[in-house]
XYZ file of C-alpha atoms in Angstrom:
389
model
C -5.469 -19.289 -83.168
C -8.504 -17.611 -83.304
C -8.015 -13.905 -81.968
C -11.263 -11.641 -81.329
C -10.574 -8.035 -81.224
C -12.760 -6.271 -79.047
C -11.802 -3.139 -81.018
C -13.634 -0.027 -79.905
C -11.526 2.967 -81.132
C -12.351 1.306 -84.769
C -13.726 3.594 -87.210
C -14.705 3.293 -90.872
C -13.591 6.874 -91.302
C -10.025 6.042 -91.275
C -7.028 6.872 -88.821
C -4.115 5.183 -87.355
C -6.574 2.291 -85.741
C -7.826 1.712 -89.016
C -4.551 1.043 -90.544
C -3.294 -0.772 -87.675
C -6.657 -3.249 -87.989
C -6.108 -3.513 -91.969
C -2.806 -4.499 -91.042
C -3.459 -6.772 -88.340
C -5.701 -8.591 -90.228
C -3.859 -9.144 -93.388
C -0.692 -10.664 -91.520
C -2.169 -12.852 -89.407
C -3.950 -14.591 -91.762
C -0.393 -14.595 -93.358
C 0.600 -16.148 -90.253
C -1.732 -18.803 -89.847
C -4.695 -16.903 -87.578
C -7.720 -16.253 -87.624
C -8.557 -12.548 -86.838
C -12.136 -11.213 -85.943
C -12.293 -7.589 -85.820
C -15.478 -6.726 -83.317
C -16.236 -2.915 -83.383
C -18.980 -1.155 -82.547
C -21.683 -0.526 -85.776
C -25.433 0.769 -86.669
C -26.219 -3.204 -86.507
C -24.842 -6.678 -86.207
C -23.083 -7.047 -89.438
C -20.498 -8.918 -91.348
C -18.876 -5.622 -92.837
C -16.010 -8.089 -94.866
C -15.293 -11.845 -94.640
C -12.084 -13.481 -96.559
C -10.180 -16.129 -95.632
C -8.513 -15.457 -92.182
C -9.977 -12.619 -91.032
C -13.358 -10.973 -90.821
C -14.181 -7.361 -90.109
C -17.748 -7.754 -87.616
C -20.046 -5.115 -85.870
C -22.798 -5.192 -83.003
C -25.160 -2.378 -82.463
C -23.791 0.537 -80.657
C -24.515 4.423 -80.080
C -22.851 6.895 -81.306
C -20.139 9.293 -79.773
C -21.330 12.107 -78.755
C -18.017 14.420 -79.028
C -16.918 12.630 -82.055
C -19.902 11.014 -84.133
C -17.697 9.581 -86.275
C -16.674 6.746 -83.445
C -19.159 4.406 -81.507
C -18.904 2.883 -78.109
C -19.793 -0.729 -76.784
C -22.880 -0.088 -74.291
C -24.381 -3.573 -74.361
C -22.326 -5.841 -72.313
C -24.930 -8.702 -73.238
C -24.282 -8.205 -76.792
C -20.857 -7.933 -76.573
C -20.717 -11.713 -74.530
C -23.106 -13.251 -76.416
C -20.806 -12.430 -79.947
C -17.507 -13.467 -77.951
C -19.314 -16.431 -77.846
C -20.372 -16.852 -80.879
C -16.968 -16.859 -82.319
C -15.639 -18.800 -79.436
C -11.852 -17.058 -80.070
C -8.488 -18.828 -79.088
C -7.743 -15.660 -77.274
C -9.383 -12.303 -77.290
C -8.081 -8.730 -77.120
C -9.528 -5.456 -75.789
C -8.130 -1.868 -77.341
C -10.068 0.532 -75.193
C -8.841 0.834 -71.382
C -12.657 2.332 -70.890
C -16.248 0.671 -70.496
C -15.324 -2.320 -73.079
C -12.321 -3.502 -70.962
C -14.490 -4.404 -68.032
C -17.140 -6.124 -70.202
C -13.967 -8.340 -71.866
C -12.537 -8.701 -68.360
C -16.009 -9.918 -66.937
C -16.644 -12.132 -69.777
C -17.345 -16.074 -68.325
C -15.887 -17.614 -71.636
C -12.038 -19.538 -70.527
C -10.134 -17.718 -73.088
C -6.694 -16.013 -72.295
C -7.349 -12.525 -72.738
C -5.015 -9.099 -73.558
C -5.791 -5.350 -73.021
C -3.698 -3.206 -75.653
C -3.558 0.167 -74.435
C -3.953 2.279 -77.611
C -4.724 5.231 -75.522
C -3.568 6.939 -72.485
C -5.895 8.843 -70.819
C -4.276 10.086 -68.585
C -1.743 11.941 -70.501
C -4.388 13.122 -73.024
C -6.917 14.131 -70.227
C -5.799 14.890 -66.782
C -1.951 16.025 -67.502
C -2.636 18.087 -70.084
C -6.134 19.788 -68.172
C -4.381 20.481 -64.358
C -0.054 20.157 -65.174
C -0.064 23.972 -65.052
C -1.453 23.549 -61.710
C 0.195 20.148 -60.061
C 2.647 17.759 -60.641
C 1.892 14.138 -61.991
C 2.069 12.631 -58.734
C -0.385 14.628 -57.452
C -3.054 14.597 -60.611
C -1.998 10.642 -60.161
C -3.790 10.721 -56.419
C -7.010 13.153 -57.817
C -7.697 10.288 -60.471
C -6.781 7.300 -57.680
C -10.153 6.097 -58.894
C -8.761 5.726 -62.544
C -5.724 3.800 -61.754
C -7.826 1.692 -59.177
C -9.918 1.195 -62.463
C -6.311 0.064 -64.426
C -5.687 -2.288 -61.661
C -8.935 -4.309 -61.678
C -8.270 -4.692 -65.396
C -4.848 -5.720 -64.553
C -5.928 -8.610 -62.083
C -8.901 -9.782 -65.252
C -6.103 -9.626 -68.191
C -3.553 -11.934 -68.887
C -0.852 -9.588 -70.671
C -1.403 -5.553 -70.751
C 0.185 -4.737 -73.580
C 1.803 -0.968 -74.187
C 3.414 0.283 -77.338
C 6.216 2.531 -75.523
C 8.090 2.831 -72.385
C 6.676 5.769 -71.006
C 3.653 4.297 -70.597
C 4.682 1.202 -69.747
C 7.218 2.969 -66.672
C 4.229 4.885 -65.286
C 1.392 1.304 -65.320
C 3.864 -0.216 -63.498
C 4.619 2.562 -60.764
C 0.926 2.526 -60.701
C 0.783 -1.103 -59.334
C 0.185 -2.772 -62.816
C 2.100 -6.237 -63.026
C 1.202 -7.476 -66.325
C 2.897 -4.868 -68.282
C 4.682 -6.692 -71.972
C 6.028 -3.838 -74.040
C 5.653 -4.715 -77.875
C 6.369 -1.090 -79.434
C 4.384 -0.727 -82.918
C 5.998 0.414 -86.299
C 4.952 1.585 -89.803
C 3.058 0.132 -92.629
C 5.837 -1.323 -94.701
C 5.943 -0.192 -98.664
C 4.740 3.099 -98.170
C 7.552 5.438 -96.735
C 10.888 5.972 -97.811
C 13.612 8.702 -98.349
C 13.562 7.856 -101.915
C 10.040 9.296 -102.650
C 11.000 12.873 -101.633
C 10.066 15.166 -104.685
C 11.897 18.374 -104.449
C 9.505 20.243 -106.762
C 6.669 19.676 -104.471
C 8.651 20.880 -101.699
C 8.731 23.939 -103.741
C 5.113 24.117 -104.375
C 3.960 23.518 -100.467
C 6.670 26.554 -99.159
C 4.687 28.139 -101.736
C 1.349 27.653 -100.602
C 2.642 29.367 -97.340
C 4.434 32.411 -99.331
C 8.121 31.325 -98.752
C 10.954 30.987 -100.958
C 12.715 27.128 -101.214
C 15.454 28.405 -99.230
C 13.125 28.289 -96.002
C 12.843 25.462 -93.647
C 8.950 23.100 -94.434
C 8.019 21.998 -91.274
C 5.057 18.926 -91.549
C 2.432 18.090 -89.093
C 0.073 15.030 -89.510
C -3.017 14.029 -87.402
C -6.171 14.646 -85.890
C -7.325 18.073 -84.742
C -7.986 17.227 -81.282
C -7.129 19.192 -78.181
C -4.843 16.619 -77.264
C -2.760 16.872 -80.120
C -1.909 20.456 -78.930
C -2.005 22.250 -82.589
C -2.583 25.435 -81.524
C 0.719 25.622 -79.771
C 2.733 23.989 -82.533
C 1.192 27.008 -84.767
C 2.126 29.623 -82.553
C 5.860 28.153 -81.774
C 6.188 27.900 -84.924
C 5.388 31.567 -86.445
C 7.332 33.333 -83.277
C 10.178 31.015 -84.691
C 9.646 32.190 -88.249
C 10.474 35.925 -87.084
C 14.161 34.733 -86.871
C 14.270 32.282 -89.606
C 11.816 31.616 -92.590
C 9.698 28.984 -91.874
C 6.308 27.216 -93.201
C 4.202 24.625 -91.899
C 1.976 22.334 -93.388
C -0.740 20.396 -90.718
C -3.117 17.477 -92.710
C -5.896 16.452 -90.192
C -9.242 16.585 -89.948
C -11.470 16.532 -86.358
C -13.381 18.080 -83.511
C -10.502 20.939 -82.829
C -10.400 22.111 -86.336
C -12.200 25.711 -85.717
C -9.570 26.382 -83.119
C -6.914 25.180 -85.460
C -8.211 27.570 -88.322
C -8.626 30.525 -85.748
C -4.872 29.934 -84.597
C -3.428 29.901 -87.934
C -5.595 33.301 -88.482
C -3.619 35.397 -91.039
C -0.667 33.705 -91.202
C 0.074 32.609 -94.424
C 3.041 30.623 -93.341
C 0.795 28.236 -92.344
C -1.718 26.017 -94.039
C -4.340 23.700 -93.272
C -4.760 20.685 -95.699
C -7.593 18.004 -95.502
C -6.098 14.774 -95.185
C -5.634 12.421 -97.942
C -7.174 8.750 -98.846
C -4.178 7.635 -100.356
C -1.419 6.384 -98.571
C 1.341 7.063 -101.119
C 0.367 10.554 -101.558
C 0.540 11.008 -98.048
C 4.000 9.370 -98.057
C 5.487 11.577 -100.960
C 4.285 14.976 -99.244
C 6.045 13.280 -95.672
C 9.517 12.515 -97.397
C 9.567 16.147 -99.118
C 9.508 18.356 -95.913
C 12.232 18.979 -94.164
C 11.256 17.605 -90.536
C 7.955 16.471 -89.315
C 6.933 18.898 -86.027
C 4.490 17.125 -83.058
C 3.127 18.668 -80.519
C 0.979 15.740 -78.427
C 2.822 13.724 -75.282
C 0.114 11.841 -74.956
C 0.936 9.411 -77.759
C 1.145 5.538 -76.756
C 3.215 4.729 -80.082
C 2.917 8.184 -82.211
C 2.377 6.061 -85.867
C 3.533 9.695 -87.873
C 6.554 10.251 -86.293
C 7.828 6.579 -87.110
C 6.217 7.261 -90.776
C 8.240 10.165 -90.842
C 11.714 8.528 -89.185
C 11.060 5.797 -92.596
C 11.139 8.823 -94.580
C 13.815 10.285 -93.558
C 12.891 13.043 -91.706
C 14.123 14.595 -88.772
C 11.602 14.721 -86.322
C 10.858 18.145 -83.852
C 8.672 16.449 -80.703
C 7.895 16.755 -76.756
C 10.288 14.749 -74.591
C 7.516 12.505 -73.215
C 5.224 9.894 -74.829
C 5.375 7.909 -77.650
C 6.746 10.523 -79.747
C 10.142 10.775 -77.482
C 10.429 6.809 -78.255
C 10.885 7.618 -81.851
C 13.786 10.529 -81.073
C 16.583 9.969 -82.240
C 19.809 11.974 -81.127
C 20.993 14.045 -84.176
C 18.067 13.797 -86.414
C 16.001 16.788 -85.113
C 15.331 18.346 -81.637
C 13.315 17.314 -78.373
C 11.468 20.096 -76.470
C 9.790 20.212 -73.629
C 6.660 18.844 -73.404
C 3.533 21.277 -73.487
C 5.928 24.339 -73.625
C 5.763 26.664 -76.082
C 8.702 28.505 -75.484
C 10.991 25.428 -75.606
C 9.207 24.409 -79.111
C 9.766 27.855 -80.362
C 13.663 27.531 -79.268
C 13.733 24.003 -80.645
C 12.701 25.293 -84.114
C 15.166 27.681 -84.153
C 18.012 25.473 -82.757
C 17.218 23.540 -85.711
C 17.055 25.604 -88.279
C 20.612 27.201 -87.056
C 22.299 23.429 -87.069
C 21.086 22.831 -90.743
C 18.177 21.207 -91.289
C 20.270 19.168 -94.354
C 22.619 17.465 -91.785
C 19.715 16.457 -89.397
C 17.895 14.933 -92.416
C 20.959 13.115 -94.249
C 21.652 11.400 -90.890
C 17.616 10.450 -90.757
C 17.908 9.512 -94.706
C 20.827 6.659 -93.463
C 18.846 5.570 -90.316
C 15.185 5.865 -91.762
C 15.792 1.577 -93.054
C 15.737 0.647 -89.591
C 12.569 1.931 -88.536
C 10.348 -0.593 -87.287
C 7.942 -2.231 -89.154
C 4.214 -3.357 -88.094
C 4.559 -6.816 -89.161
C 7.550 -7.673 -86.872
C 5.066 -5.946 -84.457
C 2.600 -8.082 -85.219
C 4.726 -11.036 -85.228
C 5.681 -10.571 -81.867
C 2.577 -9.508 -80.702
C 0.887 -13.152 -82.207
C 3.711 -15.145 -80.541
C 3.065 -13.477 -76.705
C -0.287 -14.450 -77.466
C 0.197 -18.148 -78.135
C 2.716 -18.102 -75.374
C 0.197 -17.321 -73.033
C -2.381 -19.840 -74.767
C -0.273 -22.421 -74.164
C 0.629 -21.565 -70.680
C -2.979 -21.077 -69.751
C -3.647 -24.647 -71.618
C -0.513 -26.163 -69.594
């Protein structure tokens, strides 16, 4: 088949959507596909072409809170290349703007929407759930999940990476709902690349002895990704129990990241790194990766950080809960500080060494993204088929 991904959270600049696209596109030519990546660009361009898959862009604006990303504006455009490629079956990653134009597309190809976001986890919950339950945020934003419904009645499949997400579309009146959950890039993470001297050398960074506990966090500095908090939990845990944490991101929130750290040296701030196998190595040498965001559809670190064997310290809702496992680390309430705080120190005081070893045995079943993919491509040609039949 020929499968046209409508891909608009697709950036040059890197990030989990970039590896998932690299990924995508190397497998399913594996598999037999053809796979057109179409993200928004400065121009209409071929950006790579080998055989089975091809990496396209159409003229599109910039962000304006992130000018790193672009957005699809031109529905014109964006039919006229669908049919130009004339795909097999065509994808859209974005449940915004882009959706609607794949949705009202007039070509007679089967069609997904992959929900690589949730909005309104990232964006409503966290903004008024001080103030109001779910439900009731659910009936301020009726006009968004009216919005998920149309796109439910012009998709074939919606596709979601966790059940969370997948529970609340379909209390929302969704019907199309096929949970495929995502994994990690296979040959990069393992147990076996932890490196206890450069354990050493990060607890040093943040002025603690190896006998304290190296807490990792990995990801962009959004608001959504609730650093701040993870910071703070963490250094009103450290007053009980020596603690350091390391956080590699890069983005919008990074000011507010640098004035929450403030003097702390426990804590650093690290660019993030090009390479995935350095990236890997500094994973598998802390002693448990620490999330704060519950508004992850898949959360792509923590499952990097279950293959390395690490226990994992994250909110009990969102795609971060999906990757708990009972025994390797702690679950905390979601957007409290207080329960992070206590779920630190509840792990510290259980050793840290016993959460890990039982990660280190269980990190070989982590899911991968090829048997993802795999069973991603099949739904796909299911449908095809169907639709053909």
């Amino acid at each position: 088949m020929r499968i046209v991904d409508v891909c608009a959270f697709y950036s040059p600049y890197g990030g989990g959507v970039k590896t998932y696209v690299r990924r995508k596109m190397e497998l399913g030519a594996r598999l037999g596909h053809e796979i057109v990546i179409l993200a928004p660009g400065e121009r209409h361009e071929i950006i790579e072409e080998h055989e089975g898959a091809v990496l396209a862009t159409i003229p599109a604006p910039l962000l304006p809170l992130d000018r790193r990303y672009r957005y699809f504006d031109d529905e014109p455009a964006l039919h006229a290349a669908l049919d130009r490629w004339k795909p097999d079956f065509v994808e859209a990653s974005s449940p915004w703007r882009s959706a609607s134009m794949v949705a009202r597309w007039q070509g007679s190809a089967p069609r997904a929407l992959v929900m690589h976001a949730d909005p309104l986890a990232a964006y409503a919950y966290r903004w008024f759930g001080t103030i109001a339950n779910r439900e009731t945020i659910d009936r301020g934003f009726s006009s968004f999940w009216q919005h998920l419904r149309r796109l439910d009645e012009g998709f074939d499949l919606v596709v979601t990476a966790g059940r969370d997400l997948a529970a609340r579309l379909t209390e929302g009146g969704l019907s199309k709902i096929v949970t495929i959950p995502m994994g990690v890039e296979p040959g990069y993470f393992s147990p076996g690349l932890r490196d206890e001297n450069l354990r050493i050398e990060l607890l040093a960074s943040c002025g603690l002895a190896p006998d304290a506990t190296l807490l990792i966090g990995v990801g962009r500095l959004a608001a959504e990704k609730r650093w701040p908090m993870v910071i703070e939990a963490a250094e009103a845990a450290a007053v009980r129990q020596p603690m350091g944490l390391i956080l590699i991101g890069t983005g919008t929130a990074r000011s507010r990241v640098i004035s929450a750290i403030g003097r702390n040296p426990h804590a650093q701030l690290f660019e993030p790194t090009s390479s995935r196998e350095q990236l890997a190595r500094v994973i598998a040498s802390a002693d448990a990766l620490v999330h704060g965001c519950e508004a992850e559809t898949f959360c792509m670190v923590a499952a990097e950080a279950r293959a390395s064997g690490l226990p994992l310290i994250v909110p009990d809702q969102g795609g971060a809960a999906d990757q708990f496992v009972e025994g390797q680390g702690m679950l905390y309430a979601a957007a409290d500080p207080v329960s992070l705080r206590d779920a630190l120190g509840r792990f510290v005081e259980t050793t840290p060494l016993f959460h890990r070893l039982r990660a280190t045995a269980d990190a070989p079943s982590t899911r991968t993204m090829d048997t993802h993919f795999e069973e991603l491509f099949a739904s796909y040609r299911a449908k095809a088929y169907s639709r053909a039949a």
